[in-house]
Coordinates of C-alpha atoms in Angstrom, one line a residue:
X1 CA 0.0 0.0 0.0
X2 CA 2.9 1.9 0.5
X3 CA 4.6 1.7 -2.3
X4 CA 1.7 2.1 -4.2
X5 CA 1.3 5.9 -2.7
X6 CA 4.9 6.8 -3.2
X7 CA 4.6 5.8 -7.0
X8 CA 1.3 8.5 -7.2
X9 CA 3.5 10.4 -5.5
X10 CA 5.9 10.5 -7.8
X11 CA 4.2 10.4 -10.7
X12 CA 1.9 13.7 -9.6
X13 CA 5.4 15.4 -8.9
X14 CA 7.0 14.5 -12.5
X15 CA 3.5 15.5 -14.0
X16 CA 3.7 19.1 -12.0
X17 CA 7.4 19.7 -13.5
X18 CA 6.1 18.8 -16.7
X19 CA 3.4 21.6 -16.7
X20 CA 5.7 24.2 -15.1
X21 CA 8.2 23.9 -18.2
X22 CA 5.5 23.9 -20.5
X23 CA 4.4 27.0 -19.2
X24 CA 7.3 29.0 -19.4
X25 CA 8.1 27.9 -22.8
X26 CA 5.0 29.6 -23.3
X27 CA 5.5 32.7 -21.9
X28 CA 8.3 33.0 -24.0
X29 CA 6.9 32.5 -26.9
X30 CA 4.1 34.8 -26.3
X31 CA 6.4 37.8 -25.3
X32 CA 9.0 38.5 -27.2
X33 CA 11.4 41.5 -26.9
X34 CA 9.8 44.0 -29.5
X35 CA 6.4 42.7 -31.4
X36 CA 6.2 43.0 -35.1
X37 CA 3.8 45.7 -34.6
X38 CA 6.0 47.7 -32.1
X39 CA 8.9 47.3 -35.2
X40 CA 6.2 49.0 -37.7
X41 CA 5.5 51.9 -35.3
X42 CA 9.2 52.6 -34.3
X43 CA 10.3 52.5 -38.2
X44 CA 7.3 54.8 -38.9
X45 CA 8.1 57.4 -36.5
X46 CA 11.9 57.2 -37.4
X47 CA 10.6 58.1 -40.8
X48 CA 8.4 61.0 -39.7
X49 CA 11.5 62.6 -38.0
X50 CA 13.6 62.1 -40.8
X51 CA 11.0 63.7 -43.5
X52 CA 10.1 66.6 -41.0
X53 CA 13.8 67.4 -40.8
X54 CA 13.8 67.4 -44.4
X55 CA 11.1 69.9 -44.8
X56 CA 11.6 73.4 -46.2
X57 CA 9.2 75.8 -43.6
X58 CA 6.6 77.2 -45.9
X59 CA 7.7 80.9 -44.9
X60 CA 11.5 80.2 -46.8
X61 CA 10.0 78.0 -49.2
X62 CA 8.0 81.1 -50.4
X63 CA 10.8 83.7 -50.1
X64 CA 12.8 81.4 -52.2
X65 CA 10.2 81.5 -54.9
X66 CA 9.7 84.9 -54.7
X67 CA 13.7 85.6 -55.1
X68 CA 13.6 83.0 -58.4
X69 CA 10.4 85.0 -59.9
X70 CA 12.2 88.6 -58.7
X71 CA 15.7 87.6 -60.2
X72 CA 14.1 86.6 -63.6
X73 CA 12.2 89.9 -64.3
X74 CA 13.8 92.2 -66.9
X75 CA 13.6 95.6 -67.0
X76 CA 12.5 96.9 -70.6
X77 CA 14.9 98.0 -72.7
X78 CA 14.8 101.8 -73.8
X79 CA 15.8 103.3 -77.2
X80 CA 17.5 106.6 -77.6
X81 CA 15.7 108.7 -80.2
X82 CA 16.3 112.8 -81.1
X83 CA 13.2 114.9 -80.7
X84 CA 14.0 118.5 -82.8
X85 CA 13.4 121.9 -81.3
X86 CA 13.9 125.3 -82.7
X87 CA 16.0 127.7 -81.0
X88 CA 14.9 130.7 -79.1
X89 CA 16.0 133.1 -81.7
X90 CA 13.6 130.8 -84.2
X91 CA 16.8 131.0 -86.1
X92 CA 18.2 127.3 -86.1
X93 CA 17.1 123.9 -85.3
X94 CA 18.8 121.6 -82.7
X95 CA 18.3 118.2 -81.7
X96 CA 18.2 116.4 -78.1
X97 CA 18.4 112.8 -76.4
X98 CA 15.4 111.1 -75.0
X99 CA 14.1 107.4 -74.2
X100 CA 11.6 105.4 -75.1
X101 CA 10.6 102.1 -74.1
X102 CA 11.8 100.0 -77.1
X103 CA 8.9 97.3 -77.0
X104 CA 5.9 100.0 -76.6
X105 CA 3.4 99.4 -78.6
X106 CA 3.1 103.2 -80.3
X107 CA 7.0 103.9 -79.7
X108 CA 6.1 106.8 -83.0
X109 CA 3.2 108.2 -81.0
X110 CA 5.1 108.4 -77.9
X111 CA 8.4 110.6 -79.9
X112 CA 5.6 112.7 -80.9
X113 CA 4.2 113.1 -77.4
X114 CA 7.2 113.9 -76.2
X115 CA 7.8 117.1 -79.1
X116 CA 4.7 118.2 -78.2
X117 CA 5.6 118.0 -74.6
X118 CA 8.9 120.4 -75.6
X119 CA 12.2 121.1 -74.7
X120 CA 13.6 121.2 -71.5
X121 CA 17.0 122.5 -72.5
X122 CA 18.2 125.7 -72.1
X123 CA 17.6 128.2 -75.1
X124 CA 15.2 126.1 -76.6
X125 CA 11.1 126.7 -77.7
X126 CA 8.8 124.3 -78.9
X127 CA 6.6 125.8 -81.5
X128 CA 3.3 123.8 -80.9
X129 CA 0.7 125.1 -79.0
X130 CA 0.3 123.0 -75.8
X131 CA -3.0 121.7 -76.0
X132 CA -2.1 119.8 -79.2
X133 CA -2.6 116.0 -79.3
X134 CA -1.6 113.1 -81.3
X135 CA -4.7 111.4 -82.6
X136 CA -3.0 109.0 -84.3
X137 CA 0.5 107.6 -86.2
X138 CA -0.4 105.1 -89.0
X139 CA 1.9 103.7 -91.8
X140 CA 0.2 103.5 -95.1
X141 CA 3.0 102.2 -98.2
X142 CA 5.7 102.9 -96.0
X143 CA 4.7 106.6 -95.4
X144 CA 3.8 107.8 -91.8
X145 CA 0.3 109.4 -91.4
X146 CA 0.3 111.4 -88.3
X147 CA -2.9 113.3 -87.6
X148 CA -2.8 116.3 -85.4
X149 CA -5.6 117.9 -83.3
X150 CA -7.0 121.1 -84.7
X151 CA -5.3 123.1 -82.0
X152 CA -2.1 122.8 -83.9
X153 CA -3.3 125.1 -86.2
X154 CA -3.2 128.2 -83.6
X155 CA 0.6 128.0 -83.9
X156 CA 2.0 131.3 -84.8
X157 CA 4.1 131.0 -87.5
X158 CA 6.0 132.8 -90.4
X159 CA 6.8 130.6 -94.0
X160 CA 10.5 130.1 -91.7
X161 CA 8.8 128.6 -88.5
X162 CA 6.2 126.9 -90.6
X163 CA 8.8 125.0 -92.4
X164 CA 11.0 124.8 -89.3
X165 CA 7.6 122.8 -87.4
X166 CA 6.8 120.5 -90.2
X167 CA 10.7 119.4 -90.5
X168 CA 10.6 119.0 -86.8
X169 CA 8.2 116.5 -87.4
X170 CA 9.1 114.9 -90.4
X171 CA 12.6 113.9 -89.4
X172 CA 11.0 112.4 -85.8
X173 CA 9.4 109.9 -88.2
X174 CA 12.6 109.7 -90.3
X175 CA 14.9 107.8 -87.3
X176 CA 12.5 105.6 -87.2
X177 CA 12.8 104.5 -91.0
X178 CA 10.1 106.4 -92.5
X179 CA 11.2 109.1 -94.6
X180 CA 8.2 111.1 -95.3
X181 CA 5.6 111.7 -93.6
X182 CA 1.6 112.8 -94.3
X183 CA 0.7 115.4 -91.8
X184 CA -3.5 115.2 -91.2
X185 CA -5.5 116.9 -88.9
X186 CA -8.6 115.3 -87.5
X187 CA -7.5 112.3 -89.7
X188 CA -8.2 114.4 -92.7
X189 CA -5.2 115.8 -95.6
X190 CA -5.2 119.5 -95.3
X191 CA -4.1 121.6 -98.8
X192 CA -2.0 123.8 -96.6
X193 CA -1.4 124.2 -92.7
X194 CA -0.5 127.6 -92.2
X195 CA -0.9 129.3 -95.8
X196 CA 2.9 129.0 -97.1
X197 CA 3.9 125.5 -97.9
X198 CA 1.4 122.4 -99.6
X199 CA 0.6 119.6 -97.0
X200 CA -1.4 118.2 -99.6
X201 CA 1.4 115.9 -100.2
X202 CA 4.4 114.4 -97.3
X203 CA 6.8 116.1 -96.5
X204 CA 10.5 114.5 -97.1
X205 CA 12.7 114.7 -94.1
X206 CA 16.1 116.3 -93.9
X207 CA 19.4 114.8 -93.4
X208 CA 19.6 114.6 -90.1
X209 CA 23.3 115.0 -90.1
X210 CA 22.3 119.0 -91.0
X211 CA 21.6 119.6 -87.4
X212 CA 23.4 119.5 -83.9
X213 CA 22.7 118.2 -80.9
X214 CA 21.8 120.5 -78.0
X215 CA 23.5 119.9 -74.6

């Protein structure tokens, strides 16, 4: 009877070692170091660090731009033309230097403008009344049409001035290739301007070369 009880015994004890090393063999299984999960999250926050510390803040990111689009703007290039002016005297002509933009859409119009606007040299008149306006510059067979408001007419000229205006204008257009010119006022050809010389036809420019410039 005896033995009997120490071989339960025994065999209860053998069986409780058994479980015991089953069970930690387990455990171990179940928890490992790092799960595959906690590896996914790690690598995923690694690579938000690294792409945050490659990120350009918006604020440079848009100065940058802004110093690309500022550095690649031109400034328009300006042509030197000669506007001509009579003298005080009304004795001799001169020419002077001014600029226009060289891509403006009526760069004619705008040498004209500028006449009319006169000199600003010393010893120098402009012979068109102020009020005067351009109305328009037109090239018809390679001859300029420039048509002049009616105020132009109030000029007071002589057959010398009168000759002196309409060269003034006529060798504008002349720099600019065209070597005569229809003068028109209200868009209309007018037999004469002043009473002394036809405008009925254009007027041929000078040589330029005839005149000097005016510091």
């Amino acid at each position: 009877m005896k033995k009997r009880l120490s071989i339960s015994l025994l065999t209860l004890f053998l069986l409780f070692l058994t479980a015991c090393g089953q069970g930690e063999s387990q455990v171990e299984q179940e928890e490992p170091l790092i799960s595959g999960n906690d590896t996914e999250d790690v690598t995923s926050e690694q690579s938000e660090v690294e792409g945050n510390e490659n990120e350009v803040p918006a604020e440079e990111s848009s100065e940058e731009e802004l110093n690309t689009e500022g550095s690649a703007v031109e400034e328009p290039e300006s042509q030197t033309i000669h506007l001509f002016f009579s003298d005080d005297q009304v004795m001799d002509m001169y020419f002077v230097e001014r600029s226009v933009e060289s891509d403006a859409e009526q760069p004619l119009q705008e040498a004209l403008e500028l006449w009319i606007a006169g000199p600003t040299e010393e010893g120098l008149v402009s012979l068109v009344p102020e009020d005067t306006t351009i109305q328009s510059v037109e090239i018809i067979d390679g001859t300029a049409h420039v048509s002049f408001s009616e105020n132009i007419l109030e000029a007071q000229v002589g057959s010398g001035t009168e000759e002196m205006l309409l060269q003034q204008v006529a060798l504008i257009m002349e720099q600019f290739g065209y070597p005569k010119t229809q003068l028109l006022i209200d868009g209309e050809v007018r037999p004469q301007f002043f009473g002394h010389i036809d405008t009925s036809q254009p007027i041929v420019a000078d040589s330029p070369d005839n005149y000097e410039k005016k510091e």
